[in-house]
């Protein structure tokens, strides 16, 4: 199975040259928000920032950015993680036979009870990664060590339940649209130049604190498991650095399974963008986002509202983000009209 | 187990007298929104209604109405449904031993991978019930029959994935506050008069299309499993009728496990409020809502924003609703100042 | 997914000609062991038959006929059934962090607790199918109707928990050995003539009440998921009939996933051998049996001892059968030396 | 929850006096069977020992020592471990609606497919504990360290899949019968003297390599969850030492949930018998054994045959042991007639 994931033997891979030296991937970063921080760049969100964006949101047009959950849906399964399962625990006919409440056949027939249960890898469907999802050398963002803080019930620190609801400006970067293709080729590495070109085409500029959502068009292959999961195009480390450092993105997401591309670049770990964003920069990652509606309507800037489930200690949680167009900000012209770098 | 749920033998229970004749519990209602309707009163929500409420929302104050998920949390388990489970599928030390990606010990140590999975009854934690959760005599809201539409993967009709994100006016009815108690007594039946008294005290009037959230104070017993789950106080059928018919509530919820009280009133099925709201009126039910913050701050009217996970065919889905205070509506005075009936 | 399973569209398939008319597949059979029977041909086993075979067993040589359970193992997943999962619920380091028993860090370190859980489709690994696994037109063996006897917790009748431990004569029919191949070709249909030829080569005759285990060599592809699961060679309906009717086999099993071959013969349902054996003849089916050791040693006749887990109401249960060579029966010569038909 | 398990605060408990000094519970033992040993005392079983006992077994009388698995059954849940779950994945009516195989409604109706799945803590129902279940200070029997050998998929060493099928002499020690009670009192500590008294009454002597099964009568409370799980009577450490060291038992089991008594004796860890037998002596433990039939018939000596499922890396596995009476050994008188110490 690993061979489907990793096309080149990593042990013989050669480090790629980079214009700027890479952040040393030997330890996670200490948070600028203090030694108790567990949410990283979500600290950029304030009462004022939330209100500034929500006051401009047009709820009469509402985009649902999530996917459905169903048995057989694509998910990260290459390393043995459980796929989405759904099952009935009560059905109208079943309760009539079982009578679990001891109320008799007539009552069971009368109320026609349906109950059900699900199980899933927490990174299934549209979801957000917590900062504990990947670390470096046994510790995660802000230096929390697994040996000290990871129990059998998950992390005592930086679990996804710590994430607040997100109300922020969202920006779609439609790289597939910029390239003029329905979906980027398998394994394509999205560069900073791709992001910049797409933003220029869209006439939208990023602002610190944005939720940046990158469209490679991969959702057009949904729900074909192999086409969606294997050899995905995605964000390069260099582009991630531009977003996180130059543009100060608060959250970075995409329409693909794992944000970054597979196979990875030579000279890196098998998840260099994850370790960089989560452990080095404290930037939450959002994956499996349906950006097709936004792209179709050319809506590149919007209010992003999402509240992830509070799974205690977990490395991710599903949510159902919504996007709403923005009305012009008071005292200025069309939104996002400034030049992009 | 049933004996803990149902204090009186239902088979010998005597029908209670009601001022008005009960809706006949022999078949579900046909939807006024047409033969294809699967979402019931959520049809009351429109582009205009969403925008009318969101335009007044103050996102600088944001209330999280959800509970955390953790192993051992209270949930509906009396009829054998699975409790919330969480487990690690990848840990920093475990991947170093297993090497599931075949990348070698050094790489596994470098990236410190944590992955995890969960399983749960869909009605666990803060959640919304779909209209297929309870029916009558083998069919659900709008007449969809289980024999025709219920597969092993859930309902082909009226699954929770059909519910849109909800943006609506929310109203807290603080019955515990009205009664001057931290929590209503075990098994207490909340009457329409209780609701009316609490609204009068709060000086808030209900409007058609509201998300009505009833506080009995049960969340103060959280997370004590027995105290939260057993013998809960809750909404009476008579009060549910007042909300659904007289006040045209769009969604009805509460801070307890099952909205309605247990044990039930004599002369009814074991879930009369559920069958009435879901199958007879098409009103979605919301449960396990944390209303303590709203009650503490006396915030009885707010923008309610929530988007439930799209579990295909399911009878419920978790979500994390948020509440935001309302600024005064343009062209009128303080909100909700009218007299209550 | 179905296309990988079923190579020909069944709706346009044409019925194959058979020398003898097929049993009408329109309803399950009534048991000759009476209206309360739930175990079918296992009724052939008696105190005497058990003792007759065990008295000849040589426990000094013991063959384990089972496979291991592990994450990623082949299993029947084509229709969405859950694959085997294993996870830790307690680990030495995890309990030290979590302290679930409230005994403190020193105690947790002292006792180094490991606990774990599993989940699986009941037909995973070496297992036996109960008679409720497949029926005909809504009823199973002996006429038990699903509407009356199938609850959400499984069947009230003919669940696998009704099966007694099995102590019987086992016979290996090594068809791959007879054909001189390591494994039969994909989709190969094992005929009665193949069985007869193999038996003749082995110089073993079947007797009523035998546990018949057919080796197509498929276990040599284990644990390659696709090679083991897809397009499997297996027992034809005609050969199943010969075993069940002419030879009065008590149990029929194989080293492949589903006993019968896929794709199926034209003119039949997608599981004609299952419905025939389970619903028409009351013959339990055993699958995923490791017969390599027996074949390698030429051990074609043995004592078969197996006790399946008692999953109440279930359609299958795993077990770990063992085989032991037979010493000569008192008062007769070498075992199984008679002529085969 | 822990308070229901542990009646005395362990941190203030005072060490009990023992006639002989306790084995130091600071590290697991090295195996006398060599540095690669993973099965401990099961090495005592040989081809000869198996055959010696099986040759005397009377299969015409067969005792099933296992319990059924069903939703709601008692299991070890006090520390959050998942209880047994069962669910349908395919049902006759459900497949007719879902048509997962794409064969159409007529075919689905024709074959009446039932499939199901289960999940459970591995120590649920009648089961055997592997030697990795409890260790001491981060390592298990024979010194295997968790940091080196415990992955997210279980132990690389001493997993339960390493256990061979067991064919051995079994001895029932009916302590409840000896005491003249249906079930020992809650928390009762079974002493070595109790075992010796019961054996004397039974006129059976233990032999090295026996599977020793101790009956406290707890199965008479099955399946009452609280009565079976809480405050169980069980084996004392002193009695365990007598069995393991003086009598050289190969396997030790009981009819209760955890073999040993709860609450534990002062001065010990919360599972002193487990760490002693598994980590110090390499003796597998068997639990939740139904000994009522044997006790009722006064069958105290028997052939014990059991084969546990091969869950790779796991700390336990279920099985369904059978017991068969013994015919007299060739060349000696009635079995087990010697004096007991």
PDB file of C-alpha atoms in Angstrom, chain C residues 2-3 5-6 10-11 25 46-48 50-51 54-55 57-71 76 78-82 84-93 99-104 106-123 126 132-140 146-147 150-155 160-165 167 268-271 275 290 305 307-316 318-322 324 327, chain D residues 2-3 5-6 10-11 25 46-48 50-51 54-55 57-71 76 78-82 84-93 99-104 106-123 126 132-140 146-147 150-155 160-165 167 268-271 275 290 305 307-316 318-322 324 327:
ATOM      1  CA  UNK C   2     -20.402  -4.363  -8.212  1.00  0.00           C
ATOM      2  CA  UNK C   3     -18.718  -4.533 -11.591  1.00  0.00           C
ATOM      3  CA  UNK C   5     -17.808  -8.690  -8.470  1.00  0.00           C
ATOM      4  CA  UNK C   6     -20.134  -9.590 -11.236  1.00  0.00           C
ATOM      5  CA  UNK C  10     -27.255 -10.869 -14.494  1.00  0.00           C
ATOM      6  CA  UNK C  11     -30.479  -9.509 -15.854  1.00  0.00           C
ATOM      7  CA  UNK C  25     -35.086 -21.345  -5.833  1.00  0.00           C
ATOM      8  CA  UNK C  46     -24.319 -37.402  17.429  1.00  0.00           C
ATOM      9  CA  UNK C  47     -22.582 -38.356  20.630  1.00  0.00           C
ATOM     10  CA  UNK C  48     -21.574 -41.536  18.870  1.00  0.00           C
ATOM     11  CA  UNK C  50     -18.211 -37.451  17.753  1.00  0.00           C
ATOM     12  CA  UNK C  51     -16.709 -40.167  19.847  1.00  0.00           C
ATOM     13  CA  UNK C  54     -12.214 -38.386  18.292  1.00  0.00           C
ATOM     14  CA  UNK C  55     -11.206 -41.799  19.556  1.00  0.00           C
ATOM     15  CA  UNK C  57      -7.555 -38.629  16.543  1.00  0.00           C
ATOM     16  CA  UNK C  58      -3.825 -38.266  16.957  1.00  0.00           C
ATOM     17  CA  UNK C  59      -3.395 -35.052  18.916  1.00  0.00           C
ATOM     18  CA  UNK C  60       0.353 -35.295  18.687  1.00  0.00           C
ATOM     19  CA  UNK C  61       0.030 -33.854  15.222  1.00  0.00           C
ATOM     20  CA  UNK C  62      -2.251 -30.877  15.138  1.00  0.00           C
ATOM     21  CA  UNK C  63      -3.018 -28.656  12.175  1.00  0.00           C
ATOM     22  CA  UNK C  64      -4.259 -25.114  12.642  1.00  0.00           C
ATOM     23  CA  UNK C  65      -6.651 -24.333   9.779  1.00  0.00           C
ATOM     24  CA  UNK C  66      -7.185 -20.654  10.610  1.00  0.00           C
ATOM     25  CA  UNK C  67      -5.750 -17.372   9.415  1.00  0.00           C
ATOM     26  CA  UNK C  68      -4.561 -14.442  11.483  1.00  0.00           C
ATOM     27  CA  UNK C  69      -6.592 -11.281  11.901  1.00  0.00           C
ATOM     28  CA  UNK C  70      -4.784  -8.045  11.120  1.00  0.00           C
ATOM     29  CA  UNK C  71      -5.517  -4.587   9.792  1.00  0.00           C
ATOM     30  CA  UNK C  76     -15.441  -9.328   1.912  1.00  0.00           C
ATOM     31  CA  UNK C  78     -17.051  -5.171  -2.073  1.00  0.00           C
ATOM     32  CA  UNK C  79     -20.487  -4.279  -0.755  1.00  0.00           C
ATOM     33  CA  UNK C  80     -19.278  -1.884   1.923  1.00  0.00           C
ATOM     34  CA  UNK C  81     -18.885  -4.227   4.862  1.00  0.00           C
ATOM     35  CA  UNK C  82     -16.367  -3.096   7.463  1.00  0.00           C
ATOM     36  CA  UNK C  84     -11.092  -5.835  10.287  1.00  0.00           C
ATOM     37  CA  UNK C  85     -10.008  -3.096  12.649  1.00  0.00           C
ATOM     38  CA  UNK C  86      -7.870  -3.335  15.749  1.00  0.00           C
ATOM     39  CA  UNK C  87      -7.104  -0.561  18.180  1.00  0.00           C
ATOM     40  CA  UNK C  88      -5.563  -0.041  21.566  1.00  0.00           C
ATOM     41  CA  UNK C  89      -7.804   1.063  24.387  1.00  0.00           C
ATOM     42  CA  UNK C  90      -5.038   1.024  26.979  1.00  0.00           C
ATOM     43  CA  UNK C  91      -1.283   1.185  26.607  1.00  0.00           C
ATOM     44  CA  UNK C  92       1.470   1.457  29.204  1.00  0.00           C
ATOM     45  CA  UNK C  93       2.322   5.056  28.291  1.00  0.00           C
ATOM     46  CA  UNK C  99      -4.848   7.435  34.593  1.00  0.00           C
ATOM     47  CA  UNK C 100      -8.279   5.944  33.842  1.00  0.00           C
ATOM     48  CA  UNK C 101      -8.402   3.941  37.073  1.00  0.00           C
ATOM     49  CA  UNK C 102      -7.427   6.884  39.208  1.00  0.00           C
ATOM     50  CA  UNK C 103      -4.519   5.019  40.752  1.00  0.00           C
ATOM     51  CA  UNK C 104      -1.783   7.497  39.976  1.00  0.00           C
ATOM     52  CA  UNK C 106       3.364   5.209  39.711  1.00  0.00           C
ATOM     53  CA  UNK C 107       0.768   2.426  39.657  1.00  0.00           C
ATOM     54  CA  UNK C 108       0.059   2.852  35.995  1.00  0.00           C
ATOM     55  CA  UNK C 109       3.740   2.626  35.228  1.00  0.00           C
ATOM     56  CA  UNK C 110       4.005  -0.384  37.480  1.00  0.00           C
ATOM     57  CA  UNK C 111       1.374  -2.508  35.793  1.00  0.00           C
ATOM     58  CA  UNK C 112       1.981  -1.586  32.128  1.00  0.00           C
ATOM     59  CA  UNK C 113      -1.584  -2.169  30.996  1.00  0.00           C
ATOM     60  CA  UNK C 114      -2.394  -3.083  27.402  1.00  0.00           C
ATOM     61  CA  UNK C 115      -6.022  -3.427  26.298  1.00  0.00           C
ATOM     62  CA  UNK C 116      -7.471  -3.454  22.832  1.00  0.00           C
ATOM     63  CA  UNK C 117     -10.621  -3.774  20.793  1.00  0.00           C
ATOM     64  CA  UNK C 118     -11.571  -5.108  17.400  1.00  0.00           C
ATOM     65  CA  UNK C 119     -14.375  -4.726  14.926  1.00  0.00           C
ATOM     66  CA  UNK C 120     -15.148  -6.841  11.911  1.00  0.00           C
ATOM     67  CA  UNK C 121     -17.707  -8.168   9.505  1.00  0.00           C
ATOM     68  CA  UNK C 122     -18.705 -11.498  11.023  1.00  0.00           C
ATOM     69  CA  UNK C 123     -17.593 -13.289   7.854  1.00  0.00           C
ATOM     70  CA  UNK C 126     -11.804 -18.348   9.054  1.00  0.00           C
ATOM     71  CA  UNK C 132     -29.744 -17.347   8.259  1.00  0.00           C
ATOM     72  CA  UNK C 133     -26.995 -15.875   6.070  1.00  0.00           C
ATOM     73  CA  UNK C 134     -28.963 -16.334   2.858  1.00  0.00           C
ATOM     74  CA  UNK C 135     -32.563 -17.305   2.365  1.00  0.00           C
ATOM     75  CA  UNK C 136     -35.081 -17.181  -0.413  1.00  0.00           C
ATOM     76  CA  UNK C 137     -37.854 -14.635  -0.852  1.00  0.00           C
ATOM     77  CA  UNK C 138     -37.662 -13.239   2.655  1.00  0.00           C
ATOM     78  CA  UNK C 139     -37.367 -16.481   4.574  1.00  0.00           C
ATOM     79  CA  UNK C 140     -34.518 -18.749   5.584  1.00  0.00           C
ATOM     80  CA  UNK C 146     -37.307 -12.170   8.258  1.00  0.00           C
ATOM     81  CA  UNK C 147     -40.306  -9.990   8.994  1.00  0.00           C
ATOM     82  CA  UNK C 150     -35.119 -10.595  12.203  1.00  0.00           C
ATOM     83  CA  UNK C 151     -34.571  -7.835  14.742  1.00  0.00           C
ATOM     84  CA  UNK C 152     -31.994  -5.040  14.811  1.00  0.00           C
ATOM     85  CA  UNK C 153     -29.891  -7.357  16.982  1.00  0.00           C
ATOM     86  CA  UNK C 154     -29.992 -10.189  14.506  1.00  0.00           C
ATOM     87  CA  UNK C 155     -32.109 -13.233  13.930  1.00  0.00           C
ATOM     88  CA  UNK C 160     -24.834 -18.861  14.653  1.00  0.00           C
ATOM     89  CA  UNK C 161     -24.961 -19.195  18.458  1.00  0.00           C
ATOM     90  CA  UNK C 162     -27.157 -22.244  17.927  1.00  0.00           C
ATOM     91  CA  UNK C 163     -24.343 -24.181  16.277  1.00  0.00           C
ATOM     92  CA  UNK C 164     -22.762 -26.752  18.588  1.00  0.00           C
ATOM     93  CA  UNK C 165     -19.033 -27.354  18.667  1.00  0.00           C
ATOM     94  CA  UNK C 167     -16.282 -32.831  16.185  1.00  0.00           C
ATOM     95  CA  UNK C 268     -28.611 -17.900 -11.409  1.00  0.00           C
ATOM     96  CA  UNK C 269     -28.679 -15.431  -8.591  1.00  0.00           C
ATOM     97  CA  UNK C 270     -25.381 -13.902  -7.537  1.00  0.00           C
ATOM     98  CA  UNK C 271     -24.926 -16.500  -4.767  1.00  0.00           C
ATOM     99  CA  UNK C 275     -28.830 -20.092  -1.191  1.00  0.00           C
ATOM    100  CA  UNK C 290      -6.049 -22.572   5.506  1.00  0.00           C
ATOM    101  CA  UNK C 305     -12.642 -30.014  15.786  1.00  0.00           C
ATOM    102  CA  UNK C 307     -16.163 -24.314  18.030  1.00  0.00           C
ATOM    103  CA  UNK C 308     -17.482 -21.073  16.577  1.00  0.00           C
ATOM    104  CA  UNK C 309     -18.034 -18.018  18.744  1.00  0.00           C
ATOM    105  CA  UNK C 310     -21.586 -17.632  19.942  1.00  0.00           C
ATOM    106  CA  UNK C 311     -22.603 -14.280  18.469  1.00  0.00           C
ATOM    107  CA  UNK C 312     -26.295 -14.180  19.238  1.00  0.00           C
ATOM    108  CA  UNK C 313     -28.459 -13.932  16.160  1.00  0.00           C
ATOM    109  CA  UNK C 314     -25.509 -13.526  13.842  1.00  0.00           C
ATOM    110  CA  UNK C 315     -25.126 -14.816  10.313  1.00  0.00           C
ATOM    111  CA  UNK C 316     -21.591 -16.078  10.878  1.00  0.00           C
ATOM    112  CA  UNK C 318     -15.150 -16.865  13.408  1.00  0.00           C
ATOM    113  CA  UNK C 319     -13.473 -19.933  14.729  1.00  0.00           C
ATOM    114  CA  UNK C 320     -10.118 -21.659  14.683  1.00  0.00           C
ATOM    115  CA  UNK C 321     -10.595 -25.214  13.497  1.00  0.00           C
ATOM    116  CA  UNK C 322      -7.976 -27.830  14.143  1.00  0.00           C
ATOM    117  CA  UNK C 324      -5.714 -34.177  13.646  1.00  0.00           C
ATOM    118  CA  UNK C 327      -5.351 -43.694  13.560  1.00  0.00           C
TER     119      UNK C 327
ATOM    120  CA  UNK D   2     -12.853   4.047  39.590  1.00  0.00           C
ATOM    121  CA  UNK D   3     -14.465   4.227  43.010  1.00  0.00           C
ATOM    122  CA  UNK D   5     -13.668  -0.661  41.193  1.00  0.00           C
ATOM    123  CA  UNK D   6     -11.321   0.160  43.965  1.00  0.00           C
ATOM    124  CA  UNK D  10      -4.398   2.411  47.093  1.00  0.00           C
ATOM    125  CA  UNK D  11      -1.947   5.132  47.879  1.00  0.00           C
ATOM    126  CA  UNK D  25       6.986  -6.523  41.211  1.00  0.00           C
ATOM    127  CA  UNK D  46       3.859 -31.139  23.961  1.00  0.00           C
ATOM    128  CA  UNK D  47       2.759 -33.504  21.250  1.00  0.00           C
ATOM    129  CA  UNK D  48       2.847 -36.231  23.873  1.00  0.00           C
ATOM    130  CA  UNK D  50      -1.807 -33.449  23.977  1.00  0.00           C
ATOM    131  CA  UNK D  51      -2.128 -36.988  22.811  1.00  0.00           C
ATOM    132  CA  UNK D  54      -7.031 -36.556  24.031  1.00  0.00           C
ATOM    133  CA  UNK D  55      -6.718 -40.316  23.826  1.00  0.00           C
ATOM    134  CA  UNK D  57     -11.388 -37.961  26.031  1.00  0.00           C
ATOM    135  CA  UNK D  58     -14.969 -39.080  25.743  1.00  0.00           C
ATOM    136  CA  UNK D  59     -16.418 -36.904  22.968  1.00  0.00           C
ATOM    137  CA  UNK D  60     -19.837 -38.383  23.447  1.00  0.00           C
ATOM    138  CA  UNK D  61     -20.225 -36.018  26.361  1.00  0.00           C
ATOM    139  CA  UNK D  62     -19.164 -32.526  25.498  1.00  0.00           C
ATOM    140  CA  UNK D  63     -19.393 -29.433  27.679  1.00  0.00           C
ATOM    141  CA  UNK D  64     -19.444 -25.976  26.178  1.00  0.00           C
ATOM    142  CA  UNK D  65     -17.657 -23.628  28.565  1.00  0.00           C
ATOM    143  CA  UNK D  66     -18.405 -20.384  26.723  1.00  0.00           C
ATOM    144  CA  UNK D  67     -20.958 -17.620  27.028  1.00  0.00           C
ATOM    145  CA  UNK D  68     -23.003 -16.026  24.292  1.00  0.00           C
ATOM    146  CA  UNK D  69     -22.199 -12.594  22.900  1.00  0.00           C
ATOM    147  CA  UNK D  70     -25.085 -10.137  22.835  1.00  0.00           C
ATOM    148  CA  UNK D  71     -25.704  -6.411  23.100  1.00  0.00           C
ATOM    149  CA  UNK D  76     -15.158  -4.896  31.456  1.00  0.00           C
ATOM    150  CA  UNK D  78     -15.349   0.483  34.036  1.00  0.00           C
ATOM    151  CA  UNK D  79     -12.400   2.140  32.335  1.00  0.00           C
ATOM    152  CA  UNK D  80     -14.244   3.101  29.169  1.00  0.00           C
ATOM    153  CA  UNK D  81     -13.617   0.052  27.032  1.00  0.00           C
ATOM    154  CA  UNK D  82     -16.237  -0.555  24.358  1.00  0.00           C
ATOM    155  CA  UNK D  84     -20.032  -5.671  22.679  1.00  0.00           C
ATOM    156  CA  UNK D  85     -21.897  -4.292  19.701  1.00  0.00           C
ATOM    157  CA  UNK D  86     -23.642  -6.137  16.911  1.00  0.00           C
ATOM    158  CA  UNK D  87     -25.218  -4.610  13.860  1.00  0.00           C
ATOM    159  CA  UNK D  88     -26.670  -5.662  10.551  1.00  0.00           C
ATOM    160  CA  UNK D  89     -24.819  -4.656   7.412  1.00  0.00           C
ATOM    161  CA  UNK D  90     -27.239  -6.408   5.076  1.00  0.00           C
ATOM    162  CA  UNK D  91     -30.815  -7.503   5.580  1.00  0.00           C
ATOM    163  CA  UNK D  92     -33.345  -8.965   3.175  1.00  0.00           C
ATOM    164  CA  UNK D  93     -35.470  -5.825   3.071  1.00  0.00           C
ATOM    165  CA  UNK D  99     -29.306  -2.904  -4.004  1.00  0.00           C
ATOM    166  CA  UNK D 100     -25.616  -2.799  -3.041  1.00  0.00           C
ATOM    167  CA  UNK D 101     -24.608  -5.439  -5.581  1.00  0.00           C
ATOM    168  CA  UNK D 102     -26.453  -3.749  -8.404  1.00  0.00           C
ATOM    169  CA  UNK D 103     -28.431  -6.860  -9.197  1.00  0.00           C
ATOM    170  CA  UNK D 104     -31.909  -5.414  -9.001  1.00  0.00           C
ATOM    171  CA  UNK D 106     -35.902  -9.217  -7.856  1.00  0.00           C
ATOM    172  CA  UNK D 107     -32.507 -10.762  -7.167  1.00  0.00           C
ATOM    173  CA  UNK D 108     -32.185  -9.107  -3.808  1.00  0.00           C
ATOM    174  CA  UNK D 109     -35.573 -10.404  -2.822  1.00  0.00           C
ATOM    175  CA  UNK D 110     -34.639 -13.819  -4.112  1.00  0.00           C
ATOM    176  CA  UNK D 111     -31.505 -14.292  -2.039  1.00  0.00           C
ATOM    177  CA  UNK D 112     -32.604 -12.669   1.250  1.00  0.00           C
ATOM    178  CA  UNK D 113     -29.137 -11.610   2.302  1.00  0.00           C
ATOM    179  CA  UNK D 114     -28.225 -11.126   5.963  1.00  0.00           C
ATOM    180  CA  UNK D 115     -24.778  -9.844   6.924  1.00  0.00           C
ATOM    181  CA  UNK D 116     -23.601  -8.370  10.178  1.00  0.00           C
ATOM    182  CA  UNK D 117     -20.657  -6.963  12.054  1.00  0.00           C
ATOM    183  CA  UNK D 118     -19.460  -6.853  15.630  1.00  0.00           C
ATOM    184  CA  UNK D 119     -17.110  -4.822  17.758  1.00  0.00           C
ATOM    185  CA  UNK D 120     -15.810  -5.589  21.204  1.00  0.00           C
ATOM    186  CA  UNK D 121     -13.069  -5.178  23.744  1.00  0.00           C
ATOM    187  CA  UNK D 122     -10.884  -8.229  23.164  1.00  0.00           C
ATOM    188  CA  UNK D 123     -11.458  -9.339  26.755  1.00  0.00           C
ATOM    189  CA  UNK D 126     -15.002 -16.253  27.329  1.00  0.00           C
ATOM    190  CA  UNK D 132       1.352  -8.733  26.858  1.00  0.00           C
ATOM    191  CA  UNK D 133      -1.854  -7.795  28.687  1.00  0.00           C
ATOM    192  CA  UNK D 134      -0.038  -6.605  31.794  1.00  0.00           C
ATOM    193  CA  UNK D 135       3.655  -6.059  32.364  1.00  0.00           C
ATOM    194  CA  UNK D 136       5.800  -4.270  34.850  1.00  0.00           C
ATOM    195  CA  UNK D 137       7.467  -0.908  34.413  1.00  0.00           C
ATOM    196  CA  UNK D 138       6.988  -0.698  30.667  1.00  0.00           C
ATOM    197  CA  UNK D 139       7.969  -4.224  29.751  1.00  0.00           C
ATOM    198  CA  UNK D 140       6.152  -7.536  29.570  1.00  0.00           C
ATOM    199  CA  UNK D 146       6.572  -1.432  25.015  1.00  0.00           C
ATOM    200  CA  UNK D 147       8.632   1.384  23.547  1.00  0.00           C
ATOM    201  CA  UNK D 150       4.172  -1.906  20.896  1.00  0.00           C
ATOM    202  CA  UNK D 151       2.803  -0.337  17.745  1.00  0.00           C
ATOM    203  CA  UNK D 152      -0.576   1.206  17.028  1.00  0.00           C
ATOM    204  CA  UNK D 153      -1.623  -2.213  15.693  1.00  0.00           C
ATOM    205  CA  UNK D 154      -0.641  -4.013  18.863  1.00  0.00           C
ATOM    206  CA  UNK D 155       2.393  -5.824  20.161  1.00  0.00           C
ATOM    207  CA  UNK D 160      -2.362 -13.629  21.404  1.00  0.00           C
ATOM    208  CA  UNK D 161      -1.933 -14.956  17.849  1.00  0.00           C
ATOM    209  CA  UNK D 162       1.162 -16.734  19.104  1.00  0.00           C
ATOM    210  CA  UNK D 163      -0.865 -19.014  21.362  1.00  0.00           C
ATOM    211  CA  UNK D 164      -1.305 -22.517  19.952  1.00  0.00           C
ATOM    212  CA  UNK D 165      -4.560 -24.400  20.253  1.00  0.00           C
ATOM    213  CA  UNK D 167      -5.322 -29.571  24.301  1.00  0.00           C
ATOM    214  CA  UNK D 268      -0.557  -4.166  45.949  1.00  0.00           C
ATOM    215  CA  UNK D 269      -1.207  -2.721  42.552  1.00  0.00           C
ATOM    216  CA  UNK D 270      -4.769  -2.817  41.298  1.00  0.00           C
ATOM    217  CA  UNK D 271      -4.135  -6.057  39.387  1.00  0.00           C
ATOM    218  CA  UNK D 275       0.980  -8.882  36.745  1.00  0.00           C
ATOM    219  CA  UNK D 290     -19.060 -21.078  32.206  1.00  0.00           C
ATOM    220  CA  UNK D 305      -9.741 -28.238  24.079  1.00  0.00           C
ATOM    221  CA  UNK D 307      -8.334 -22.524  20.154  1.00  0.00           C
ATOM    222  CA  UNK D 308      -8.330 -18.754  20.564  1.00  0.00           C
ATOM    223  CA  UNK D 309      -8.785 -16.440  17.609  1.00  0.00           C
ATOM    224  CA  UNK D 310      -5.547 -15.180  16.177  1.00  0.00           C
ATOM    225  CA  UNK D 311      -5.867 -11.408  16.596  1.00  0.00           C
ATOM    226  CA  UNK D 312      -2.407 -10.207  15.627  1.00  0.00           C
ATOM    227  CA  UNK D 313      -0.643  -8.350  18.403  1.00  0.00           C
ATOM    228  CA  UNK D 314      -3.664  -8.395  20.668  1.00  0.00           C
ATOM    229  CA  UNK D 315      -3.763  -8.704  24.431  1.00  0.00           C
ATOM    230  CA  UNK D 316      -6.581 -11.240  24.418  1.00  0.00           C
ATOM    231  CA  UNK D 318     -12.167 -14.951  22.565  1.00  0.00           C
ATOM    232  CA  UNK D 319     -12.579 -18.676  22.245  1.00  0.00           C
ATOM    233  CA  UNK D 320     -15.100 -21.376  22.937  1.00  0.00           C
ATOM    234  CA  UNK D 321     -13.467 -24.059  25.045  1.00  0.00           C
ATOM    235  CA  UNK D 322     -14.955 -27.488  25.299  1.00  0.00           C
ATOM    236  CA  UNK D 324     -14.849 -33.815  27.654  1.00  0.00           C
ATOM    237  CA  UNK D 327     -11.833 -42.403  30.410  1.00  0.00           C
TER     238      UNK D 327
END
